[in-house]
Short mmCIF file of C-alpha atoms and ligand atoms in Angstrom, two decimals:
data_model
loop_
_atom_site.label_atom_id
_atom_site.label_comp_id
_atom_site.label_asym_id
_atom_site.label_seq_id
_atom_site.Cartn_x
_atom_site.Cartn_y
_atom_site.Cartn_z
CA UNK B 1 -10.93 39.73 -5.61
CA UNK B 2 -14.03 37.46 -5.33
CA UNK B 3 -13.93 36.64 -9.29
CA UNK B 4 -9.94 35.86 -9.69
CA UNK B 5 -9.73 33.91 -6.69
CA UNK B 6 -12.39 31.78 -8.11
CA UNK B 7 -12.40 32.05 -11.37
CA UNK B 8 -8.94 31.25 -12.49
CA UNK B 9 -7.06 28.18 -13.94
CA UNK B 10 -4.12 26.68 -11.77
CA UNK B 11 -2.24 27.80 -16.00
CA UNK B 12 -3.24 31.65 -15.11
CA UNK B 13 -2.60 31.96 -11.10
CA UNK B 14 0.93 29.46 -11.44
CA UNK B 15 2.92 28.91 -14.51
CA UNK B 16 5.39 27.15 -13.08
CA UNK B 17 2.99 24.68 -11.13
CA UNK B 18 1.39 24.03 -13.88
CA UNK B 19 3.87 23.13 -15.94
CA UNK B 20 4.93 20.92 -13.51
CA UNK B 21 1.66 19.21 -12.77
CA UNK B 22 1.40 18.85 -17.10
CA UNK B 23 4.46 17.08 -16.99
CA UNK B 24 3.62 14.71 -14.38
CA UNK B 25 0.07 13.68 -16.12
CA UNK B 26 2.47 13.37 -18.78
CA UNK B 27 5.05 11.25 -16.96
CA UNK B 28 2.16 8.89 -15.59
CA UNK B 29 1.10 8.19 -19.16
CA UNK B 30 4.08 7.67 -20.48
CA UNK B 31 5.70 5.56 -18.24
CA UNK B 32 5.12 2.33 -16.60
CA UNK B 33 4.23 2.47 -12.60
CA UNK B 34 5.18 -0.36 -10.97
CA UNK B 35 5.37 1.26 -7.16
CA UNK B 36 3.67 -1.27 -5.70
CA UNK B 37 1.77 1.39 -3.10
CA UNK B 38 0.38 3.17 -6.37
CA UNK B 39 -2.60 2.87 -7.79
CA UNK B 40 -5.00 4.85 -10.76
CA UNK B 41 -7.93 6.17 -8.86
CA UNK B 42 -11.31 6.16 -10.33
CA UNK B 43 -12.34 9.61 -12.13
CA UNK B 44 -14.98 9.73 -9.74
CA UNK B 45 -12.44 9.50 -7.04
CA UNK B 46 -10.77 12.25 -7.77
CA UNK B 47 -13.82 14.49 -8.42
CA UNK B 48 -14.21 13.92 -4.27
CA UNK B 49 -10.73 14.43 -4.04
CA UNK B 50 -11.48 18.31 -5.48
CA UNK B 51 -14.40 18.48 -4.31
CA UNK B 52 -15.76 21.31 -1.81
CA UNK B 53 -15.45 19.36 0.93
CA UNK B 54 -12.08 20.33 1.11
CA UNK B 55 -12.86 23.80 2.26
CA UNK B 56 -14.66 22.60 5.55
CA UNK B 57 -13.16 22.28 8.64
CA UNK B 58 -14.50 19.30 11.12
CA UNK B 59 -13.29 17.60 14.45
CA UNK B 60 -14.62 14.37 16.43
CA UNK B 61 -16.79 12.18 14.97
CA UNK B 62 -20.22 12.29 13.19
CA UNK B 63 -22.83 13.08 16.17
CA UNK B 64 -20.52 14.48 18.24
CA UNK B 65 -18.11 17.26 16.48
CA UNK B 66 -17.02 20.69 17.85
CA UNK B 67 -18.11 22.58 15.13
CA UNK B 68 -20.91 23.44 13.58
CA UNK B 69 -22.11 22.82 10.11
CA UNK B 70 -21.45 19.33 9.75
CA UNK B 71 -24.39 17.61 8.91
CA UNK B 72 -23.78 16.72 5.41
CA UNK B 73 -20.25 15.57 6.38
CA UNK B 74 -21.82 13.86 9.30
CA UNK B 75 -23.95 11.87 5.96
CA UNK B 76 -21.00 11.33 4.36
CA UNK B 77 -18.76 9.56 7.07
CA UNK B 78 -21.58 7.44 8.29
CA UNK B 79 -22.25 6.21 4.42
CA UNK B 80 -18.03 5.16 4.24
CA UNK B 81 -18.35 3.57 8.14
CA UNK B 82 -21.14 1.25 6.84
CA UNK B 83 -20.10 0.71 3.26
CA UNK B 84 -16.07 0.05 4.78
CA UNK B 85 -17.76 -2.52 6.98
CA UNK B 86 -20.11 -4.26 4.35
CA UNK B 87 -17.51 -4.33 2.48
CA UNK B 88 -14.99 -6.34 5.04
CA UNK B 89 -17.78 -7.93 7.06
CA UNK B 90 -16.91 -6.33 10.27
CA UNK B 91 -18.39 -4.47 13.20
CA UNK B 92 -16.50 -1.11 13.62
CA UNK B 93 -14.84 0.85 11.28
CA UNK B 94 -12.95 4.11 11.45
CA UNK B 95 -12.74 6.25 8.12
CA UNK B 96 -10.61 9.01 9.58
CA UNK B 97 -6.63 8.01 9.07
CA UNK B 98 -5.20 10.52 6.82
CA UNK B 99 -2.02 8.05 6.42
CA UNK B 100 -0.83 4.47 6.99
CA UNK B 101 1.55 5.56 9.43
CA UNK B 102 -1.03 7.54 11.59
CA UNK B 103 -3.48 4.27 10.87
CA UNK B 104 -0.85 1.95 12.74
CA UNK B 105 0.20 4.90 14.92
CA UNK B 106 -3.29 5.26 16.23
CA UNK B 107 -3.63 1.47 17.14
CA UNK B 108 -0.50 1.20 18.82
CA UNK B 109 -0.51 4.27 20.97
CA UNK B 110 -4.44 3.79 21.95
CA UNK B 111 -3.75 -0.01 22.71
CA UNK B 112 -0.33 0.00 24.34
CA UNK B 113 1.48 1.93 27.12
CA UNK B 114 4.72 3.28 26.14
CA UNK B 115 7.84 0.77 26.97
CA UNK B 116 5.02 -2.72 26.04
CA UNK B 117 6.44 -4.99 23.96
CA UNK B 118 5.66 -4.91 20.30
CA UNK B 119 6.65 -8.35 18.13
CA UNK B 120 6.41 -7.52 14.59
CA UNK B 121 8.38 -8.47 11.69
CA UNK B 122 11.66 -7.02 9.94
CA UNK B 123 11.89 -4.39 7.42
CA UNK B 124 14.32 -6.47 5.37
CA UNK B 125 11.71 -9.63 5.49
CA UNK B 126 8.55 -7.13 4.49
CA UNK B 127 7.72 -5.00 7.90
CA UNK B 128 6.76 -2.17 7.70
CA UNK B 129 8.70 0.67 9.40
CA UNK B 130 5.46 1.88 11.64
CA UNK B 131 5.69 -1.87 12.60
CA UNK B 132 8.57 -1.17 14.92
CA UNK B 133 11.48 -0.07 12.82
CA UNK B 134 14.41 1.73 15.49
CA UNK B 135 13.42 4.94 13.28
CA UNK B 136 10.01 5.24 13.60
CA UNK B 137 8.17 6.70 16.36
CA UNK B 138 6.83 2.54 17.28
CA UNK B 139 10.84 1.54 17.33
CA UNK B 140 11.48 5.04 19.90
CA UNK B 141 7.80 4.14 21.84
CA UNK B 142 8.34 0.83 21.89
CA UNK B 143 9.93 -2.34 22.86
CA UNK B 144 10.42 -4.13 19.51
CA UNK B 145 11.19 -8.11 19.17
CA UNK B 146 11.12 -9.13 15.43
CA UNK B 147 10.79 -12.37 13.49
CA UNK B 148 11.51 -12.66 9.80
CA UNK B 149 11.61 -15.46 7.28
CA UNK B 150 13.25 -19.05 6.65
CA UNK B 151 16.17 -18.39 5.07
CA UNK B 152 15.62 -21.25 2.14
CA UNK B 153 11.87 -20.75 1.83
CA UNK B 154 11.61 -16.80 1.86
CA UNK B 155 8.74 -17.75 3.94
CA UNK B 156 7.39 -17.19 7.25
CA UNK B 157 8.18 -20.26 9.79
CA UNK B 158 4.86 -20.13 12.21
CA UNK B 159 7.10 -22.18 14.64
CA UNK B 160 9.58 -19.62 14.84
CA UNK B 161 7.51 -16.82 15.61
CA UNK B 162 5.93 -18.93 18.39
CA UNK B 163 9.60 -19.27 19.90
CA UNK B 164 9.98 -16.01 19.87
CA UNK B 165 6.70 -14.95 21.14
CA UNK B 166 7.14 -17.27 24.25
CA UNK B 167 10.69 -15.95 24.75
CA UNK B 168 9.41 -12.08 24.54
CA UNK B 169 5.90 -12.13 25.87
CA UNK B 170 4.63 -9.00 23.92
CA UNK B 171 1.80 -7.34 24.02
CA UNK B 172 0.61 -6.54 20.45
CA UNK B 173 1.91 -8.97 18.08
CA UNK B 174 1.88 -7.56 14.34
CA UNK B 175 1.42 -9.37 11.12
CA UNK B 176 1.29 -8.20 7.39
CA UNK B 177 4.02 -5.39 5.77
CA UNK B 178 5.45 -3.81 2.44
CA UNK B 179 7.22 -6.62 0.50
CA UNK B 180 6.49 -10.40 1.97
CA UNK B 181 4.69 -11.45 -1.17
CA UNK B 182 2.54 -14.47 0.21
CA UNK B 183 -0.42 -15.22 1.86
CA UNK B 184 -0.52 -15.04 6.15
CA UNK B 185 -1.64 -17.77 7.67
CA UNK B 186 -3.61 -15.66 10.44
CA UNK B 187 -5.42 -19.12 11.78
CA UNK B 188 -1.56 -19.62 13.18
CA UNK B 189 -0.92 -16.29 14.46
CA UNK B 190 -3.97 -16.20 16.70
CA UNK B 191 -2.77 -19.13 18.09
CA UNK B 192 0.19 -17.87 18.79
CA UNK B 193 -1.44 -14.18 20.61
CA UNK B 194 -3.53 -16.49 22.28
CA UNK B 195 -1.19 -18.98 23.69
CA UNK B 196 1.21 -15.67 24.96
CA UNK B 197 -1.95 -13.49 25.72
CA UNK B 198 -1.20 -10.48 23.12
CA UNK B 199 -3.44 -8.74 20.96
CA UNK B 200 -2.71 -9.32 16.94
CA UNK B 201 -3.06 -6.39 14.73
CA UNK B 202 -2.93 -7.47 10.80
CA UNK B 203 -1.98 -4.58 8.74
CA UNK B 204 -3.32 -5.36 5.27
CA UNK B 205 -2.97 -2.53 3.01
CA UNK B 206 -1.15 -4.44 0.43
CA UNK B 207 -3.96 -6.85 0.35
CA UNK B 208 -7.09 -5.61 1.17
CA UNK B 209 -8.23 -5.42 -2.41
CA UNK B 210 -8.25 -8.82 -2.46
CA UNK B 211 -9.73 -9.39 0.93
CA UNK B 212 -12.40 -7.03 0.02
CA UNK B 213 -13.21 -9.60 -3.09
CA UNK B 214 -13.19 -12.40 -1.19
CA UNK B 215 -9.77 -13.35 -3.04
CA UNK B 216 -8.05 -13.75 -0.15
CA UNK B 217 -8.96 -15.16 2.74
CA UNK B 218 -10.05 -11.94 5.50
CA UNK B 219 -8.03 -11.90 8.70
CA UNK B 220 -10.85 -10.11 10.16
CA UNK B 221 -12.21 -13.27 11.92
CA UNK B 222 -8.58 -13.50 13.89
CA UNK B 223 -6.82 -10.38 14.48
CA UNK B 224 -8.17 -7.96 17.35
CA UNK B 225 -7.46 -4.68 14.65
CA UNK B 226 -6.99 -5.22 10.96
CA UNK B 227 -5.94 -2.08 9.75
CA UNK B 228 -5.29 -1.10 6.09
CA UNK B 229 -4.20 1.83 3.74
CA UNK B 230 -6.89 2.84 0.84
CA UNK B 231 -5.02 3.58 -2.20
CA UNK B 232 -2.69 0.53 -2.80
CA UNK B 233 -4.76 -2.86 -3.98
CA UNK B 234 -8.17 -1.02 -2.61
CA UNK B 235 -7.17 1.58 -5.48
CA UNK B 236 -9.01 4.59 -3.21
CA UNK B 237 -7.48 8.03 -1.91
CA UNK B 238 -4.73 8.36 -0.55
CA UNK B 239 -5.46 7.71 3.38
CA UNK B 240 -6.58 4.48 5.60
CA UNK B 241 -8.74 2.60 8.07
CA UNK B 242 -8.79 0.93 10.98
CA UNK B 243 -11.74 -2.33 11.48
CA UNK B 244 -12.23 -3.93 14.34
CA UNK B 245 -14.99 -6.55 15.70
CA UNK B 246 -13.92 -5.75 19.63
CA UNK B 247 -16.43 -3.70 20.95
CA UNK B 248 -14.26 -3.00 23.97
CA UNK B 249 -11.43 -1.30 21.66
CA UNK B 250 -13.39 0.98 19.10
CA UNK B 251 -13.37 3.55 21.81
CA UNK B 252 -9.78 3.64 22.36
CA UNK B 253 -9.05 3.11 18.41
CA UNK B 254 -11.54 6.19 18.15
CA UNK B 255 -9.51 8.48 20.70
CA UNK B 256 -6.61 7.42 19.86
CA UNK B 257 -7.38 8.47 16.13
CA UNK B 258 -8.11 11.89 17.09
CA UNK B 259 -7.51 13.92 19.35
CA UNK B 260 -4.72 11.11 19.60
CA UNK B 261 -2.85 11.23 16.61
CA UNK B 262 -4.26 13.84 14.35
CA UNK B 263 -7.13 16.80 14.28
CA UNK B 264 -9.14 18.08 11.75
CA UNK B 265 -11.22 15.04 9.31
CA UNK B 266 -10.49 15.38 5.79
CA UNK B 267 -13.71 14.58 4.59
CA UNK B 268 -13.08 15.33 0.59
CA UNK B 269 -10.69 11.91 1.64
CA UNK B 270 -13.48 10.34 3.36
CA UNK B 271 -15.82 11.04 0.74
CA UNK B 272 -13.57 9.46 -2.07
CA UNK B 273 -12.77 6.32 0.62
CA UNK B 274 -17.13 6.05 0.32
CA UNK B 275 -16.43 5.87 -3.56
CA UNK B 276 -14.15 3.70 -3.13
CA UNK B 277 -15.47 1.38 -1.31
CA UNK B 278 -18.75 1.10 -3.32
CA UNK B 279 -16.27 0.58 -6.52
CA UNK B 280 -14.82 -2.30 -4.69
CA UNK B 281 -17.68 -4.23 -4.23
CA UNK B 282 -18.45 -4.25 -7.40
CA UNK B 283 -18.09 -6.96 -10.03
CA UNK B 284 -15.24 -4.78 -12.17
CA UNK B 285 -13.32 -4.51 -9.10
CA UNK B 286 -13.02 -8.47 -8.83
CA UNK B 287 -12.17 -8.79 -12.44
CA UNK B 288 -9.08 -6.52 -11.49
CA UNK B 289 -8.10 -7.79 -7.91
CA UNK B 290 -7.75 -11.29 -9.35
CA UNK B 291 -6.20 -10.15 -12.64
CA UNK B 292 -3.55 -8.29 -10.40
CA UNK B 293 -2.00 -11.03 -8.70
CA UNK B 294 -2.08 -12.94 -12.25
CA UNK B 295 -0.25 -10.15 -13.31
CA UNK B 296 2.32 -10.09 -10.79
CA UNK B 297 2.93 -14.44 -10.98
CA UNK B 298 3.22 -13.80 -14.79
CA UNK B 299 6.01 -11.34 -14.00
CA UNK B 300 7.69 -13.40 -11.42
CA UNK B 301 7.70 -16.13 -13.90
CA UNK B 302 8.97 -14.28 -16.95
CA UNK B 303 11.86 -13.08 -14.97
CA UNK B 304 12.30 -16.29 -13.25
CA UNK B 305 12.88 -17.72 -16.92
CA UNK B 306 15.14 -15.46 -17.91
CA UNK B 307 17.45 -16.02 -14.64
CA UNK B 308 16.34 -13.43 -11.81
CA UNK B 309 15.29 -14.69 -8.58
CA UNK B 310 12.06 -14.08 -6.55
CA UNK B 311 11.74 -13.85 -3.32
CA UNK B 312 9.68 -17.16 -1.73
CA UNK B 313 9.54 -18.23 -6.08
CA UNK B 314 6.57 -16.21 -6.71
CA UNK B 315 4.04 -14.31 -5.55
CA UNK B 316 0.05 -14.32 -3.49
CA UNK B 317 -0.12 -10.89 -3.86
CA UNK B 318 -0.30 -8.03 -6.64
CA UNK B 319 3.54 -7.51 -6.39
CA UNK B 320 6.81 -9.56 -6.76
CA UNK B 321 10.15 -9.12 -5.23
CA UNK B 322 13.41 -9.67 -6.92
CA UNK B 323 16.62 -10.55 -5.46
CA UNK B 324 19.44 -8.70 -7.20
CA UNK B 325 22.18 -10.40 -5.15
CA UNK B 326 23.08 -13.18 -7.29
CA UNK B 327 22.79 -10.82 -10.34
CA UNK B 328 25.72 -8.67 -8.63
CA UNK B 329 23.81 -5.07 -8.88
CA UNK B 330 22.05 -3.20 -6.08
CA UNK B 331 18.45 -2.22 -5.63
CA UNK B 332 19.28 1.32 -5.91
CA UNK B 333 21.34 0.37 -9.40
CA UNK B 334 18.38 -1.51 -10.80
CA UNK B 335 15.74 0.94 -9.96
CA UNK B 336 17.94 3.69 -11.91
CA UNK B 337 18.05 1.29 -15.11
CA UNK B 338 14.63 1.12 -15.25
CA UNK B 339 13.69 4.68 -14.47
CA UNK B 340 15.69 5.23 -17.69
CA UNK B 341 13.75 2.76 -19.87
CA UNK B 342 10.45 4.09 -18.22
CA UNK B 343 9.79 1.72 -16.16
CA UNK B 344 9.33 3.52 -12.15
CA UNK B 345 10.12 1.06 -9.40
CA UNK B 346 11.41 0.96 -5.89
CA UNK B 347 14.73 -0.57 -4.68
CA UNK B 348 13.53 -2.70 -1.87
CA UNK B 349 15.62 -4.71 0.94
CA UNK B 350 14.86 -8.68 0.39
CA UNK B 351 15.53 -11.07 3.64
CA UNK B 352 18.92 -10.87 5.06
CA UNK B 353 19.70 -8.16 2.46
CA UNK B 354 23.92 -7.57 3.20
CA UNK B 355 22.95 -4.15 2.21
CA UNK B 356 21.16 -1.29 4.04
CA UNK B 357 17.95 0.45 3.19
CA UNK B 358 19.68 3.09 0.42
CA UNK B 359 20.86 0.67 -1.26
CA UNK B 360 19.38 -2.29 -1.03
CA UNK B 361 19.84 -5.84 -2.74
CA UNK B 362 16.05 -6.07 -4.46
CA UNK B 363 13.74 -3.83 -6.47
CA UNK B 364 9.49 -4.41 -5.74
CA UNK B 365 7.81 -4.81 -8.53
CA UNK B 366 3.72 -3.88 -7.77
CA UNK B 367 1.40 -4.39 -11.01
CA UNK B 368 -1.83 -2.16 -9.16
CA UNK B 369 -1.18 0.80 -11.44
CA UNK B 370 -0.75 -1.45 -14.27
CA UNK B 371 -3.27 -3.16 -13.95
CA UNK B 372 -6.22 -0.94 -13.42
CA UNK B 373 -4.60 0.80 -16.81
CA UNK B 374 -5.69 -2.55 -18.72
CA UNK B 375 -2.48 -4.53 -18.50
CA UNK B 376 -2.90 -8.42 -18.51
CA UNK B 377 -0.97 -11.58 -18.89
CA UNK B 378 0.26 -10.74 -22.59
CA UNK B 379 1.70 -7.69 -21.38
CA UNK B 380 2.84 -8.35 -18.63
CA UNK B 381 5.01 -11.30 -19.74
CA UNK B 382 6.44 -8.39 -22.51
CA UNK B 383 6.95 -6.18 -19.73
CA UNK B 384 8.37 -8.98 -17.65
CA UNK B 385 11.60 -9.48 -20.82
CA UNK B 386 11.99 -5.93 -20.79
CA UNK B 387 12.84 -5.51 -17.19
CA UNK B 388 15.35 -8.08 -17.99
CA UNK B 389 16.63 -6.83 -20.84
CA UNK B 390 17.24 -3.68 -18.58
CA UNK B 391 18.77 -5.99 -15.68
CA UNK B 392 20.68 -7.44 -18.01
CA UNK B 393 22.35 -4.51 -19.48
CA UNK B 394 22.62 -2.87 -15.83
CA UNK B 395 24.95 -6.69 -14.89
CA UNK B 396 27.54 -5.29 -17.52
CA UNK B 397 28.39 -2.31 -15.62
CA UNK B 398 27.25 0.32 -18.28
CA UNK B 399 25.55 3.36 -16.51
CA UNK B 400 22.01 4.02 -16.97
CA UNK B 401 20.25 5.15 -20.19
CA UNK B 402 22.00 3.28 -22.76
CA UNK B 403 20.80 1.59 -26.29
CA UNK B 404 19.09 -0.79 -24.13
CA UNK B 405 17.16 1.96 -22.29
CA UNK B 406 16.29 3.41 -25.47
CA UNK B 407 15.14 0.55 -27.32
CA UNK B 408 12.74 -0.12 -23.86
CA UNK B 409 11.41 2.68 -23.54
CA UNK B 410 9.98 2.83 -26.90
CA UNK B 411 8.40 -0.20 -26.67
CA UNK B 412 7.16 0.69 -23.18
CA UNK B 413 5.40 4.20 -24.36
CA UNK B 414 3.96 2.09 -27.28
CA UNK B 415 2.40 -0.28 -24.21
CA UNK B 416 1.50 2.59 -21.98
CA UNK B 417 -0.20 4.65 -25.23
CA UNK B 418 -2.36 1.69 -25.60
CA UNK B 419 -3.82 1.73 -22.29
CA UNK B 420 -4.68 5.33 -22.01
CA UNK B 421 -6.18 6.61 -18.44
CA UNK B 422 -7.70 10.03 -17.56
CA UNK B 423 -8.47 12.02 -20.72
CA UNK B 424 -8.88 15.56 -19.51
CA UNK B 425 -5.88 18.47 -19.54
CA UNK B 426 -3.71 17.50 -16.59
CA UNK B 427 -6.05 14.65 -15.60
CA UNK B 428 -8.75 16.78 -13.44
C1 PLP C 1 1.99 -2.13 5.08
C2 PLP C 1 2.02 -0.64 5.16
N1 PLP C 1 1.53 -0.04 6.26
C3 PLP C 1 1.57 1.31 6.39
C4 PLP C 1 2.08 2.11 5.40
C5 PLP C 1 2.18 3.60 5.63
O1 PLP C 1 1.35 4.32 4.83
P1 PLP C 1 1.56 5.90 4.59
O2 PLP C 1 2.68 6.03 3.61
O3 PLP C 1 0.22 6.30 4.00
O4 PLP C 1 1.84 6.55 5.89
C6 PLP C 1 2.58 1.53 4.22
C7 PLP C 1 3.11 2.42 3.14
O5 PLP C 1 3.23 2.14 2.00
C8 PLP C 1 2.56 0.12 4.11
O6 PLP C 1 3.07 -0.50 3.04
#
């Protein structure tokens, strides 16, 4: 048994998964990602990823797990906590989140009591849903207020939030989400936790490959818990972290991680977070943070010229939002045009969207994938026409996949074939 189990190709033990796992490093070559949590990890990445580590089994932390055999794992988390904190400047990290949600899960649960008062803002203005949303274990836990964005500016109005931290005295007041394209001003919010006596948790994962650049300024030096996921902008594994300066809360953040939220450490994950997070601080990684949000203003621009509206006119962040309401077509519409002409999106709600989540008024457009691939402001002002071209034919009222389709997705495989990634059968 020993030499099958080990020996064999996923193409020998599982046809049919392996067909479907060609087709999908197929599909990602082909076509154009623009999901703005995607990324391309590093090869490097993904040879943790696969790694052995996956067969080991681990709980607690390094110095102090319940089973044996852990020293080299023990190595392996310590070299992530110090290079996550080099990398952000900060005093604490934990490596262990195997998810965004269980990231912000963790946080809230160790820092609140059930029924406190949670102030974060609306999905439809860029929240996120572990922020509070009535679905999510926060919105069920929780007492959520919410804030969202001026109505002209697509912006957030600092004097608002105040009112409505003063009026709901929370305890944990949230900043940071999915789709608000623009810089924070955290300087404001602090003010603001101070002035009500709440702690501020920033959840950065759509930024924190900028922050970890020094592109963008680091909210480190004003929230109490800056949290982030690893594999959007930070382009790591799949997985997250939590960073904190506050002495007095790593404990809690560290329970509440595990045996709070989750159990065994998936240390292939925290291995490729370590590889990660040494790629980030390198001088490549820079190049590509700041060429991302060019990327994603050339976008907004193009399809600002041709008539499509973005939220707040343009983006701070590797990612821009477009409002399909004046163009008379849904999110969900949109998203299915451009899946046809290759081009993979998601419908997204925009502020005060008159439609719900399944349908939604907007589509995100993130450039992360994109632009690790080798895309830049040429391209991306190409790609930019021929998501209008698609919009444009999806405003008639044809159904998806028509002559327009066609003629894009041609000239988007000709873009994608010219920025290559991964060069191995299926990827590995
Ligand atoms: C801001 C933010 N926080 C948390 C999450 C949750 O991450 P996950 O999907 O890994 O649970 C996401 C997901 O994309 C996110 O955008």
């Amino acid at each position: 048994m020993g030499s099958t189990h080990f020996g064999n190709d996923v193409s020998e033990v599982d046809g049919e998964l392996h067909r479907i796992l060609s087709q999908e490093y197929d599909n990602q070559r082909r076509r154009l990602s623009l999901i703005a949590s995607e990324n391309l990890v590093s090869q490097a990445v993904r040879q943790a990823l696969s790694g052995v580590f996956t067969n080991t089994q681990l709980e607690g932390y390094p110095g102090e797990r319940y089973l044996r055999g852990s020293d080299l794992a023990d190595t392996i988390e310590q070299i992530a906590i110090e290079r996550a904190r080099g990398l952000f400047g900060c005093a604490h990290a934990n490596v262990q989140p195997h998810s965004g949600s269980q990231m912000n899960h963790a946080v809230i649960v160790g820092l609140l009591k059930p029924g406190d008062r949670i102030l974060s803002m609306d999905t439809a203005a860029g929240g996120h849903l572990t922020h509070g949303a009535p679905s999510n274990l926060t919105g069920r836990l929780f007492s959520i207020a919410r804030y969202g964005v001026d109505p002209e500016t697509g912006t957030l109005d600092y004097e608002e939030i105040r009112r409505a931290a003063l009026e709901h005295r929370p305890q944990l007041i949230i900043a940071g989400g999915s789709s608000y394209p623009r810089r924070i001003d955290f300087s404001r919010f602090r003010a603001i936790a101070d002035e009500v006596g709440s702690l501020f948790l920033v959840d950065m994962s759509h930024f924190s490959g900028l922050v970890a650049t020094g592109l963008h300024p680091s909210p480190l030096g004003f929230a109490d818990v800056v949290t982030s996921t690893t594999y959007k902008s930070l382009r790591g594994p799949r997985g997250a972290i939590i960073l904190t300066n506050r002495d007095d809360l790593t404990r809690r953040i560290d329970s509440a991680v595990t045996p709070g939220v989750q159990d065994g450490v998936q240390t292939h994950h925290i291995a490729a977070k370590a590889i990660c997070f040494k790629e980030a601080a390198g001088e490549e990684f820079k190049d590509y943070a700041a060429q991302g949000v060019k990327n994603a203003q050339v976008l907004g621009r193009t399809l600002t010229d041709r008539g499509y509206r973005i939220v707040s006119g343009g983006s701070d962040l590797p990612f821009a939002l477009v409002d399909l309401r004046e163009a008379g077509i849904t999110g969900a519409d949109a998203a299915a045009h451009l899946e046809e002409a290759g081009i993979i999106c998601n419908m997204n709600q925009v502020p005060f969207d008159p439609r719900g989540p399944k349908k939604t008024s907007g589509v995100r457009l993130g450039v992360n994938a994109a632009t690790s691939r080798g895309l830049r402001d040429a391209e991306f002002r190409e790609v930019g026409d021929l998501i209008a071209d698609i919009l444009d034919a999806a405003r008639t009222g044809a159904p998806p996949g028509g002559e327009a389709a066609t003629s894009v997705r041609k000239r988007i495989e000709r873009i994608c074939t010219s920025f290559p990634f991964y060069d191995h059968p299926l990827g590995i």
